[in-house]
XYZ file of C-alpha atoms in Angstrom:
286
model
C -15.285 -79.941 39.924
C -12.716 -77.826 42.008
C -12.453 -74.821 41.232
C -8.615 -74.984 41.120
C -8.727 -78.011 38.029
C -11.259 -75.668 35.684
C -9.726 -72.743 36.230
C -5.838 -74.488 35.417
C -8.272 -76.060 32.659
C -8.717 -72.812 31.721
C -5.275 -71.466 31.977
C -4.460 -74.655 29.362
C -6.917 -73.934 26.600
C -6.525 -69.539 27.106
C -2.436 -69.057 27.671
C -2.210 -72.111 26.599
C -0.360 -74.132 29.050
C 1.856 -76.695 26.302
C -0.336 -80.263 28.340
C 2.178 -82.356 29.386
C 2.582 -78.863 32.220
C -1.258 -79.019 32.133
C -1.478 -83.278 32.990
C 0.923 -82.571 35.272
C -0.575 -79.809 37.463
C -4.003 -81.280 36.435
C -2.670 -85.003 38.241
C -1.340 -82.932 41.160
C -4.319 -81.190 41.417
C -6.486 -84.730 41.057
C -4.147 -86.701 43.588
C -3.296 -89.303 40.906
C -2.876 -90.306 37.388
C -5.773 -92.751 37.718
C -8.175 -89.742 39.118
C -6.500 -87.268 36.047
C -7.687 -89.222 33.332
C -11.512 -89.602 34.988
C -11.236 -85.807 34.737
C -10.485 -85.302 31.278
C -13.348 -87.279 29.207
C -15.329 -83.570 31.698
C -13.214 -81.594 31.116
C -12.622 -82.293 26.761
C -14.772 -81.919 24.488
C -16.975 -84.893 23.666
C -18.631 -84.072 20.168
C -21.166 -86.530 21.055
C -22.756 -84.562 22.854
C -22.773 -81.498 20.370
C -25.726 -83.256 17.964
C -28.698 -81.254 18.933
C -29.615 -80.871 14.833
C -28.346 -83.378 12.791
C -26.992 -82.819 9.844
C -29.187 -84.222 7.891
C -32.328 -82.640 9.683
C -34.689 -82.479 6.633
C -35.723 -79.375 7.761
C -33.017 -77.577 6.844
C -30.247 -77.248 3.604
C -27.105 -76.524 4.420
C -24.033 -76.504 2.280
C -20.193 -75.390 2.142
C -19.297 -72.622 0.830
C -16.614 -69.780 -0.130
C -16.413 -65.937 -0.455
C -13.796 -63.293 -1.155
C -11.550 -62.886 1.977
C -9.081 -59.941 1.906
C -5.829 -62.745 1.433
C -7.765 -65.183 -0.848
C -11.053 -67.606 -0.071
C -12.860 -67.995 3.163
C -14.450 -71.126 4.231
C -17.996 -71.957 6.006
C -20.672 -73.699 7.301
C -24.290 -72.444 5.791
C -27.905 -73.576 6.579
C -31.272 -72.137 6.436
C -35.005 -73.823 6.621
C -35.620 -75.535 3.871
C -37.619 -73.785 1.304
C -37.637 -70.424 3.396
C -37.893 -67.235 1.212
C -35.291 -64.764 2.192
C -33.742 -64.278 6.082
C -32.313 -62.182 8.557
C -28.025 -63.627 8.424
C -26.867 -64.244 11.526
C -22.570 -65.222 11.527
C -22.378 -67.931 14.210
C -17.739 -67.065 14.858
C -16.249 -69.696 17.035
C -13.811 -70.108 19.564
C -10.466 -70.311 20.036
C -10.697 -74.063 18.064
C -12.473 -73.368 15.005
C -15.174 -74.117 12.789
C -16.396 -77.276 14.593
C -18.198 -80.344 14.979
C -20.217 -78.042 18.171
C -19.897 -74.775 15.975
C -21.336 -76.543 13.803
C -24.285 -77.446 14.993
C -24.696 -74.474 17.131
C -24.935 -72.847 13.891
C -27.681 -75.129 12.566
C -29.981 -74.249 15.611
C -29.596 -70.638 14.934
C -31.470 -71.756 11.406
C -33.679 -73.674 12.345
C -34.667 -70.204 14.564
C -35.538 -68.424 11.217
C -32.177 -66.836 10.033
C -30.481 -67.616 7.692
C -26.692 -69.058 9.803
C -23.633 -69.049 8.295
C -20.534 -70.586 11.065
C -17.521 -69.257 8.840
C -13.807 -71.130 8.622
C -11.510 -68.252 10.401
C -8.973 -70.144 10.257
C -9.392 -70.810 6.501
C -5.808 -68.890 5.758
C -4.150 -71.012 7.178
C -5.022 -74.086 5.638
C -8.705 -74.352 7.600
C -9.460 -76.129 11.019
C -7.761 -79.396 12.046
C -8.893 -81.576 13.537
C -6.639 -81.619 17.112
C -8.010 -78.759 19.619
C -3.894 -78.521 20.636
C -3.418 -77.905 16.591
C -6.696 -75.717 15.945
C -5.480 -73.227 19.465
C -2.504 -72.542 18.409
C -3.324 -71.825 14.808
C -6.117 -68.977 16.210
C -2.672 -67.002 18.149
C -0.871 -67.262 14.913
C -4.093 -65.300 13.406
C -3.233 -61.618 11.771
C -5.657 -60.131 13.918
C -6.288 -57.360 11.440
C -7.155 -59.278 8.669
C -8.975 -61.329 10.835
C -11.062 -58.874 11.854
C -10.602 -57.644 8.035
C -11.942 -61.141 6.877
C -14.939 -60.691 9.263
C -16.440 -57.431 8.047
C -16.018 -58.814 4.436
C -18.430 -61.996 5.528
C -20.787 -59.153 6.575
C -21.062 -57.368 3.584
C -21.093 -61.473 1.588
C -24.443 -61.800 4.468
C -25.763 -58.790 3.355
C -25.825 -59.184 -0.367
C -26.603 -62.841 -0.479
C -29.526 -63.474 -2.944
C -31.358 -65.645 0.718
C -30.299 -62.788 3.200
C -32.899 -59.719 3.162
C -29.795 -57.482 4.087
C -30.560 -57.680 7.773
C -26.926 -58.979 9.266
C -26.133 -59.663 13.105
C -22.920 -62.290 14.348
C -23.160 -64.950 17.524
C -20.117 -65.542 19.108
C -18.372 -67.519 22.050
C -15.419 -67.470 23.878
C -12.813 -66.324 21.566
C -15.795 -65.997 18.997
C -17.424 -63.959 21.688
C -14.109 -61.816 21.623
C -14.280 -61.633 17.658
C -18.102 -60.557 17.956
C -18.060 -57.048 19.889
C -14.552 -56.409 18.246
C -16.367 -56.866 14.835
C -19.142 -54.075 16.061
C -16.627 -51.896 16.427
C -15.275 -52.270 12.678
C -18.869 -52.618 10.535
C -21.019 -49.738 10.063
C -23.260 -52.347 8.260
C -23.458 -54.656 11.309
C -26.758 -55.034 12.976
C -26.781 -56.779 16.158
C -23.876 -58.641 17.741
C -23.831 -61.267 20.920
C -21.039 -62.103 22.877
C -20.372 -64.937 24.698
C -17.817 -64.946 27.153
C -15.203 -62.065 25.066
C -12.576 -60.500 25.953
C -13.498 -56.823 25.250
C -13.057 -54.704 22.320
C -10.203 -51.388 22.711
C -12.693 -48.733 24.039
C -11.111 -46.083 21.673
C -13.274 -47.544 19.363
C -16.231 -48.612 21.473
C -17.780 -45.055 20.326
C -17.924 -46.504 16.607
C -19.709 -48.852 17.201
C -23.355 -48.908 15.458
C -24.743 -52.456 16.440
C -26.888 -53.060 19.022
C -24.959 -55.444 21.389
C -26.269 -58.648 23.913
C -23.587 -59.360 26.020
C -22.936 -62.709 27.900
C -20.808 -62.919 31.117
C -20.315 -65.890 33.623
C -20.182 -65.084 36.975
C -16.976 -66.977 38.102
C -15.048 -65.878 34.890
C -12.076 -63.461 36.597
C -10.284 -63.484 33.299
C -12.893 -62.057 31.664
C -14.825 -59.466 33.865
C -12.272 -57.678 35.198
C -12.035 -55.856 31.795
C -16.221 -55.425 31.726
C -16.853 -52.843 33.935
C -14.945 -50.658 31.564
C -16.218 -51.311 28.945
C -20.133 -51.170 30.109
C -18.969 -47.730 31.045
C -17.534 -47.180 27.484
C -20.990 -48.215 26.127
C -23.296 -45.588 28.659
C -20.803 -42.752 27.210
C -20.665 -43.499 23.745
C -24.356 -44.734 24.097
C -25.295 -47.578 22.035
C -27.549 -49.712 22.361
C -26.493 -52.497 24.600
C -28.465 -54.988 26.828
C -25.732 -57.187 29.330
C -25.977 -59.771 31.864
C -24.170 -61.469 33.974
C -24.862 -65.636 34.973
C -23.724 -65.865 38.221
C -22.366 -69.190 39.026
C -22.158 -70.016 35.573
C -18.304 -71.014 33.950
C -15.916 -69.721 31.267
C -17.577 -72.049 28.323
C -21.306 -72.768 30.444
C -23.383 -72.648 26.921
C -20.903 -75.076 25.316
C -22.670 -78.404 26.176
C -19.564 -80.512 24.264
C -17.713 -79.878 27.814
C -19.394 -80.951 31.136
C -17.707 -79.198 33.464
C -18.370 -76.192 33.025
C -21.829 -76.181 31.116
C -24.297 -74.338 33.162
C -27.898 -75.652 32.309
C -30.203 -73.132 33.391
C -27.761 -71.123 32.349
C -27.011 -72.147 28.807
C -30.836 -72.085 28.221
C -31.794 -68.105 29.484
C -29.101 -67.632 27.484
C -29.958 -68.791 24.196
C -33.376 -67.821 24.641
C -32.389 -64.165 24.928
C -30.235 -64.478 22.054
C -33.236 -65.368 19.729
C -34.840 -63.560 21.240
C -33.125 -60.298 20.598
C -31.690 -61.351 17.282
C -35.175 -61.842 15.707
C -36.013 -58.130 17.958
C -32.975 -56.666 15.969
C -33.095 -57.885 12.974
C -36.613 -59.663 12.459
C -37.754 -61.846 11.285
């Protein structure tokens, strides 16, 4: 697909760009309204593609849970292998679309790897994730940054003390959630490991606070995010943080999201996933 179309969609989902303007520009790039309509299913999420692990998978126990946040209860989706004892815990932080069916499926995938996996709905303070993605992106922009980070720190504490947890806690996040996974590592000394998928880098002045081990997965074609990566890596080295960085050449932002065919890169996603699970098992035990 034309890079200009990928970049336009990235602007639409992250600026954010008004949908009417997005459709108008997409039509101009595609050459006609019909061509634009044909491209939309390749760009937008199709949750029917997301169900790698069905919600009814007999190997898993899943539940809706709540725990105390900074200004009220937080809600989330919890999954674990059925019949397992205490397990290391992993927080799965969603993209700027909220806790949607795709992220819940990722939670189940993580659980099947031998973890107590929790997908928090970071939009809980605003009523929870709506079904409409555009509305979810708007709400993400309305979150209080300090409160959101504090809610994630509290989520680490919730899992650290959970009856089914070993006390070891990691995090992983994608896009907006990738940025939060990196920033969480600067704010929680109790976080043991964090995996960033193409997320914005945290403020450089708090990088020395990081105690967790980091795995950083970036997309080679993701200029918007990658422009800040060299300075971040320099700060990590200066602070002697234990980190590993991978740049997936030829891959677009959101390459792991298998609900969006235009940007999904199966080879990069599989390699990053293997590295992620190996990293979490090594860092958290289990």
